[in-house]
Coordinates of C-alpha atoms and ligand atoms in Angstrom, one line a residue:
M15 CA 5.9 -6.6 23.8
S16 CA 8.5 -6.5 26.1
R17 CA 8.1 -7.0 30.2
F18 CA 9.1 -3.3 30.5
L19 CA 6.0 -1.8 28.6
K20 CA 3.8 0.2 30.9
K21 CA 0.9 -1.5 31.9
S22 CA -1.5 1.2 30.7
L23 CA 0.1 0.7 26.9
Q24 CA -0.1 -3.1 27.2
K25 CA -3.7 -3.0 26.8
I26 CA -4.0 -0.8 23.6
A27 CA -4.9 -2.3 20.4
E28 CA -3.1 0.1 18.1
Y29 CA -4.5 1.6 14.9
V30 CA -4.4 -0.5 12.1
P31 CA -3.9 1.5 8.4
G32 CA -5.4 0.2 5.2
E33 CA -3.1 -2.5 3.8
Q34 CA -0.1 -1.7 1.5
P35 CA 0.5 -5.0 -0.2
K36 CA 3.7 -5.8 -2.5
D37 CA 2.8 -9.2 -3.3
K38 CA 1.6 -7.7 -6.9
K39 CA 0.3 -4.4 -8.6
Y40 CA -3.0 -3.4 -7.5
I41 CA -5.1 -0.9 -8.4
K42 CA -5.1 0.7 -5.1
L43 CA -8.5 2.2 -4.0
N44 CA -8.2 1.5 -0.1
T45 CA -6.5 4.4 1.6
N46 CA -8.4 7.4 0.3
E47 CA -4.8 8.8 -1.4
S48 CA -5.2 10.7 -4.4
P49 CA -4.6 9.0 -7.7
F50 CA -2.8 11.9 -9.1
S51 CA 1.1 13.3 -8.5
P52 CA 1.6 16.4 -6.8
A53 CA 1.7 19.6 -9.4
K54 CA 4.7 20.1 -11.5
N55 CA 6.2 22.8 -9.5
V56 CA 5.7 20.8 -6.5
L57 CA 7.8 18.2 -8.1
K58 CA 10.6 20.5 -8.8
V59 CA 11.2 21.3 -5.2
I60 CA 13.2 18.2 -4.5
N61 CA 16.2 18.8 -6.2
N62 CA 20.0 18.5 -5.1
K63 CA 20.1 22.1 -3.8
S64 CA 17.1 21.4 -1.5
L65 CA 18.7 18.0 -0.6
S66 CA 22.3 19.8 0.1
T67 CA 20.5 21.6 3.1
L68 CA 19.6 18.6 4.9
N69 CA 22.3 19.0 7.3
L70 CA 20.4 21.8 8.7
Y71 CA 17.3 21.6 10.9
P72 CA 14.0 22.8 9.5
D73 CA 12.4 25.9 10.8
P74 CA 10.4 24.9 14.0
K75 CA 8.2 27.9 13.4
C76 CA 7.2 26.8 9.7
E77 CA 6.9 30.4 8.9
N78 CA 6.7 30.1 5.3
L79 CA 4.1 27.3 5.0
K80 CA 2.0 29.5 7.8
N81 CA 2.2 32.5 5.7
A82 CA 1.1 30.6 2.7
L83 CA -1.9 28.9 4.2
K84 CA -2.5 32.4 6.0
D85 CA -3.0 34.1 2.5
L86 CA -5.0 31.2 1.3
Y87 CA -7.7 31.4 4.1
E88 CA -7.3 35.0 4.8
I89 CA -6.6 34.4 8.4
E90 CA -3.7 35.1 10.5
A91 CA -0.6 33.1 11.0
E92 CA -1.3 32.9 14.8
N93 CA -4.4 30.9 13.8
I94 CA -2.4 28.1 12.2
F95 CA -0.6 25.2 13.3
V96 CA 1.3 22.6 11.0
A97 CA 2.1 19.1 11.7
N98 CA 3.5 15.9 10.8
G99 CA 0.1 14.7 9.3
S100 CA -3.1 15.4 10.6
D101 CA -2.8 12.6 12.7
D102 CA -0.2 14.2 14.6
I103 CA -2.5 17.1 15.4
L104 CA -5.2 14.6 16.4
N105 CA -2.8 13.2 18.8
F106 CA -2.0 16.4 20.1
A107 CA -5.6 17.5 20.6
F108 CA -6.4 14.3 22.7
M109 CA -3.1 14.8 24.8
A110 CA -4.4 18.5 25.5
Y111 CA -8.1 18.1 26.0
K112 CA -10.7 16.6 27.4
S113 CA -13.9 17.7 29.2
K114 CA -15.7 16.7 32.6
E115 CA -16.8 13.7 31.1
G116 CA -14.1 12.8 28.7
V117 CA -14.5 12.7 24.7
M118 CA -17.3 11.6 22.4
F119 CA -17.5 10.8 18.5
P120 CA -19.7 9.0 16.4
K121 CA -19.5 5.2 16.6
I122 CA -18.8 5.0 12.8
S123 CA -16.0 7.1 12.3
Y124 CA -12.4 7.4 12.1
G125 CA -11.0 4.3 13.7
F126 CA -8.0 6.4 15.2
Y127 CA -10.3 8.2 17.4
P128 CA -10.5 5.7 20.2
V129 CA -7.2 4.7 19.7
F130 CA -6.0 8.2 20.9
A131 CA -8.5 8.3 23.6
K132 CA -7.1 5.2 25.1
L133 CA -3.5 6.4 24.6
H134 CA -4.2 9.2 26.8
G135 CA -6.4 7.9 29.1
I136 CA -9.6 9.4 28.3
K137 CA -13.0 8.3 28.9
F138 CA -14.8 8.3 25.6
T139 CA -18.2 7.9 24.4
E140 CA -18.8 6.3 21.0
V141 CA -22.6 7.9 19.7
P142 CA -24.3 5.6 17.4
L143 CA -25.5 7.1 13.8
K144 CA -28.9 7.3 12.7
D145 CA -30.3 4.5 10.7
D146 CA -29.5 6.2 7.4
F147 CA -25.8 6.4 8.9
S148 CA -26.2 10.2 9.2
I149 CA -24.8 12.3 12.4
D150 CA -28.0 13.2 14.7
I151 CA -26.6 16.8 15.7
N152 CA -28.9 16.5 18.8
D153 CA -26.7 14.0 20.6
Y154 CA -24.1 16.3 20.6
K155 CA -25.9 19.4 22.0
N156 CA -25.1 20.5 25.6
Q157 CA -22.4 18.0 26.6
N158 CA -19.8 17.8 29.1
K159 CA -17.3 16.1 26.8
M160 CA -15.2 17.3 24.0
I161 CA -16.5 16.6 20.7
V162 CA -14.7 15.1 17.9
I163 CA -16.4 15.0 14.2
A164 CA -15.0 14.1 10.9
N165 CA -16.9 16.3 8.5
P166 CA -17.4 14.5 6.0
N167 CA -17.6 11.6 8.0
A168 CA -15.5 8.6 7.4
P169 CA -16.2 5.8 6.2
T170 CA -19.6 6.9 5.1
G171 CA -18.8 10.1 3.3
L172 CA -22.0 12.0 4.5
I173 CA -21.5 15.7 5.7
L174 CA -23.0 18.1 8.3
K175 CA -23.9 21.8 7.0
V176 CA -21.8 24.7 8.6
A177 CA -25.2 25.9 10.2
E178 CA -25.3 22.6 12.0
I179 CA -21.8 22.6 13.1
E180 CA -22.4 25.7 14.3
E181 CA -25.4 24.6 16.7
I182 CA -22.9 22.0 18.0
L183 CA -20.6 24.9 18.8
K184 CA -23.2 27.2 20.2
T185 CA -24.0 24.9 23.0
N186 CA -20.8 23.5 24.0
K187 CA -19.0 26.7 24.7
D188 CA -16.8 25.0 27.6
N189 CA -15.9 22.0 25.3
I190 CA -13.3 21.9 22.7
V191 CA -15.3 20.8 19.3
L192 CA -12.6 19.2 17.0
I193 CA -13.7 19.1 13.2
D194 CA -11.6 16.8 11.1
E195 CA -12.1 18.0 7.7
A196 CA -9.7 15.5 5.9
Y197 CA -12.1 15.2 3.1
I198 CA -13.8 18.7 3.0
D199 CA -12.3 19.6 -0.2
F200 CA -14.3 17.0 -2.3
G201 CA -17.5 19.2 -2.4
G202 CA -18.2 20.0 1.1
E203 CA -18.2 23.5 2.9
S204 CA -15.4 24.3 5.6
C205 CA -16.5 25.4 8.9
Y206 CA -12.9 27.4 9.5
K207 CA -14.5 30.8 9.3
L208 CA -16.5 30.2 12.6
I209 CA -13.1 30.4 14.5
K210 CA -13.6 34.2 14.6
K211 CA -16.9 33.6 16.6
Y212 CA -16.2 30.4 18.5
D213 CA -12.8 30.0 20.6
N214 CA -13.8 26.3 21.0
L215 CA -13.5 25.4 17.7
L216 CA -10.6 23.4 16.4
V217 CA -10.5 22.4 12.8
V218 CA -8.1 19.5 11.5
R219 CA -7.0 19.3 7.9
T220 CA -4.5 17.7 5.7
F221 CA -2.6 17.6 2.5
S222 CA -3.1 13.8 2.2
K223 CA -6.1 13.5 0.3
S224 CA -7.1 16.8 -1.8
R225 CA -3.4 17.9 -2.0
C226 CA -2.0 14.7 -3.2
L227 CA 0.9 14.6 -0.7
A228 CA -0.1 11.5 1.7
G229 CA 3.4 10.5 1.5
G230 CA 4.8 14.0 2.4
R231 CA 3.1 13.8 5.7
L232 CA 1.6 17.3 6.5
G233 CA -1.5 18.4 8.2
Y234 CA -2.7 21.6 9.6
A235 CA -5.0 23.3 12.1
I236 CA -7.3 26.3 12.1
A237 CA -8.5 27.6 15.4
S238 CA -8.1 30.3 17.9
K239 CA -4.7 32.0 18.8
E240 CA -5.1 30.6 22.1
I241 CA -5.9 26.8 21.1
I242 CA -3.0 27.0 18.4
K243 CA -0.9 28.2 21.2
D244 CA -1.7 24.8 23.5
L245 CA -1.0 23.1 20.3
E246 CA 2.6 24.6 19.7
K247 CA 3.1 24.4 23.3
I248 CA 3.1 20.5 23.0
K249 CA 4.9 20.2 20.0
Y250 CA 8.1 22.1 21.6
S251 CA 7.7 19.7 24.6
T252 CA 7.8 17.0 22.1
N253 CA 9.4 17.3 18.8
P254 CA 10.1 21.2 17.9
Y255 CA 11.3 19.7 14.3
N256 CA 8.0 17.5 13.7
I257 CA 8.2 18.4 9.7
N258 CA 11.4 17.9 7.9
R259 CA 12.8 20.5 5.3
L260 CA 11.5 18.7 2.3
S261 CA 8.2 18.6 3.3
L262 CA 8.0 22.0 4.5
A263 CA 9.1 23.1 0.7
L264 CA 6.6 20.8 -0.8
G265 CA 3.7 22.4 1.2
E266 CA 4.7 26.0 0.4
E267 CA 4.7 25.0 -3.2
T268 CA 1.7 23.1 -3.1
I269 CA -0.4 26.3 -1.6
K270 CA 1.2 28.3 -4.4
N271 CA -0.6 25.6 -7.2
D272 CA -3.8 25.7 -5.5
G273 CA -5.6 25.7 -9.0
Y274 CA -4.2 22.5 -10.0
Y275 CA -5.6 20.9 -6.9
K276 CA -9.0 22.5 -7.1
N277 CA -8.9 21.0 -10.7
K278 CA -8.2 17.5 -9.6
C279 CA -11.1 17.8 -6.9
Q280 CA -13.5 18.5 -9.7
E281 CA -12.0 15.8 -11.6
I282 CA -12.3 13.3 -8.5
I283 CA -16.0 14.8 -7.7
K284 CA -17.0 13.8 -11.6
V285 CA -15.3 10.5 -11.5
R286 CA -17.3 9.6 -7.9
E287 CA -20.7 10.5 -9.5
Y288 CA -20.1 8.7 -12.6
T289 CA -19.0 5.6 -10.6
A290 CA -21.9 5.7 -8.0
K291 CA -24.4 6.1 -11.0
K292 CA -22.6 2.9 -12.8
L293 CA -23.0 0.9 -9.5
K294 CA -26.6 2.0 -8.8
E295 CA -27.4 0.7 -12.3
M296 CA -25.7 -2.6 -11.1
G297 CA -28.2 -2.8 -8.1
F298 CA -25.7 -1.3 -5.4
F299 CA -26.9 0.9 -2.6
V300 CA -24.4 4.2 -2.5
L301 CA -24.3 6.6 0.0
P302 CA -24.4 10.0 -1.1
S303 CA -20.6 11.0 -0.7
F304 CA -19.1 14.5 -0.3
A305 CA -15.6 12.8 -0.3
N306 CA -13.0 11.1 -2.4
F307 CA -14.6 7.7 -1.5
I308 CA -18.1 6.1 -1.7
F309 CA -19.3 3.7 0.8
I310 CA -21.4 0.8 -1.2
K311 CA -23.1 -2.2 -0.5
N312 CA -25.3 -4.9 -2.9
N313 CA -27.6 -7.5 -1.1
S314 CA -26.5 -9.9 -3.5
I315 CA -23.0 -10.0 -2.3
K316 CA -21.6 -9.9 1.5
G317 CA -19.3 -6.9 1.7
E318 CA -16.1 -9.0 2.8
K319 CA -16.9 -11.2 -0.3
L320 CA -16.8 -8.6 -2.7
Y321 CA -13.7 -7.1 -0.9
L322 CA -11.7 -10.4 -1.0
S323 CA -12.9 -11.3 -4.9
L324 CA -11.9 -7.8 -5.8
K325 CA -8.5 -8.2 -4.2
E326 CA -8.1 -11.4 -5.9
K327 CA -8.6 -9.9 -9.1
G328 CA -6.1 -7.2 -8.5
V329 CA -8.3 -4.3 -7.2
L330 CA -8.1 -3.1 -3.4
V331 CA -11.0 -1.5 -1.8
R332 CA -11.4 -1.5 2.0
H333 CA -14.0 -3.6 4.4
F334 CA -14.5 -2.8 8.0
S335 CA -15.5 -6.0 10.0
V336 CA -17.7 -4.1 12.2
K337 CA -21.2 -5.3 12.7
E338 CA -23.0 -1.8 11.5
I339 CA -21.2 -1.5 8.4
E340 CA -20.0 -5.1 7.7
D341 CA -22.3 -5.3 4.3
F342 CA -20.4 -2.3 3.0
C343 CA -16.9 -1.6 0.9
R344 CA -15.4 1.7 0.9
V345 CA -13.8 2.3 -2.3
T346 CA -11.5 5.2 -2.8
I347 CA -12.3 7.4 -6.1
G348 CA -9.3 6.8 -8.6
T349 CA -8.9 7.8 -12.0
K350 CA -11.8 7.3 -14.4
K351 CA -9.5 4.9 -16.0
Q352 CA -9.3 3.0 -12.7
M353 CA -12.8 3.0 -11.8
D354 CA -13.7 1.6 -15.4
I355 CA -11.6 -1.5 -14.3
F356 CA -13.0 -1.4 -10.9
L357 CA -16.7 -1.4 -12.6
K358 CA -15.7 -4.1 -15.1
T359 CA -14.3 -6.3 -12.1
V360 CA -17.4 -5.8 -9.9
K361 CA -19.7 -6.7 -12.8
E362 CA -17.5 -10.0 -13.3
I363 CA -17.8 -10.8 -9.8
L364 CA -21.1 -10.1 -9.8
S365 CA -22.0 -12.6 -12.7
G366 CA -20.0 -15.1 -11.1
E367 CA -17.1 -15.0 -13.6
Ligands
PLP27 C1 -6.9 10.2 6.1 C2 -7.2 10.9 7.3 C3 -6.8 11.3 8.6 C4 -5.3 11.5 8.4 O1 -4.5 12.3 7.8 P1 -2.8 12.3 7.6 O2 -2.8 14.0 7.5 O3 -2.4 11.6 6.6 O4 -2.3 11.8 8.9 C5 -7.3 12.1 9.7 N1 -8.9 11.9 9.9 C6 -9.7 11.3 8.7 C7 -10.9 11.4 8.8 C8 -8.7 10.8 7.6 O5 -9.7 9.9 6.9

């Protein structure tokens, strides 16, 4: 770093994304992307005609995309904010909000939350999970802190029920409760309808996982009109054109093809259950997942060893060097074919081949 960087920024350890190695072709099960391409109609959106308009700025209001989302969720356009990936929205939310005592989130969760807290100088509290890796909602009741929870949580894949989230909302009327629903389409129930009852709820969603569009960088938030106005204020104070024309068009077409994505989610769920069953037969402990990944461990092999051995054999999964979960690997659910190769490779590793 240069000697010019602000002191406050020098100390920040930045977020480390999952590796995207180029040394060989891997079966990539490490960053929770979809193994499926976007819908056919979505692919057609990028053509010479759309490219030829790149001399013009995109619509800063993102009206078409908001209208598509509004119809899908039966809410008003003023309840929706769209941005350059949900990380963009999380950044804005941490920039905008904190309560008297800062912000709190589960200790084992999305690794970006503490980075954003540090970046924006907010005191943060990391709440341990229960022994079974679930979130104890009692820890989040009646707090003087902004609350951030990924639901389903990552990397565990475990989920809170909407009624449990409502308990948290009810007892934190003066704090923002941010629910990060990056993985909600893989079998969970969204809490977004609660925005009608709770003006402190901010639901964050992404096109990256269930909408097969990680490379397009699109995220959206659903919340009270007042919260949405806050987020718009930050966007217009930093980068009003934060979503490019092509991604906006891809997003609109994605929503029009919702059926395709629903089917793909069902397929992922089916393959997830199949993979979990096969792993259990091999002696693995598999947390019950409501996401497009599974969190697994086997007492006969260390998490890091399994990760490294799989990598050597061309299968990439994610291992976190964090004490509570160092025995585990997080495995993204790919196609049935990919998972069969993964399972076969695991079997080889366990039998010492
Ligand atoms: C993947 C992920 C995100 C980031 O999604 P983008 O929209 O690609 O920025 C946010 N939160 C959680 C919990 C995630 O796993």
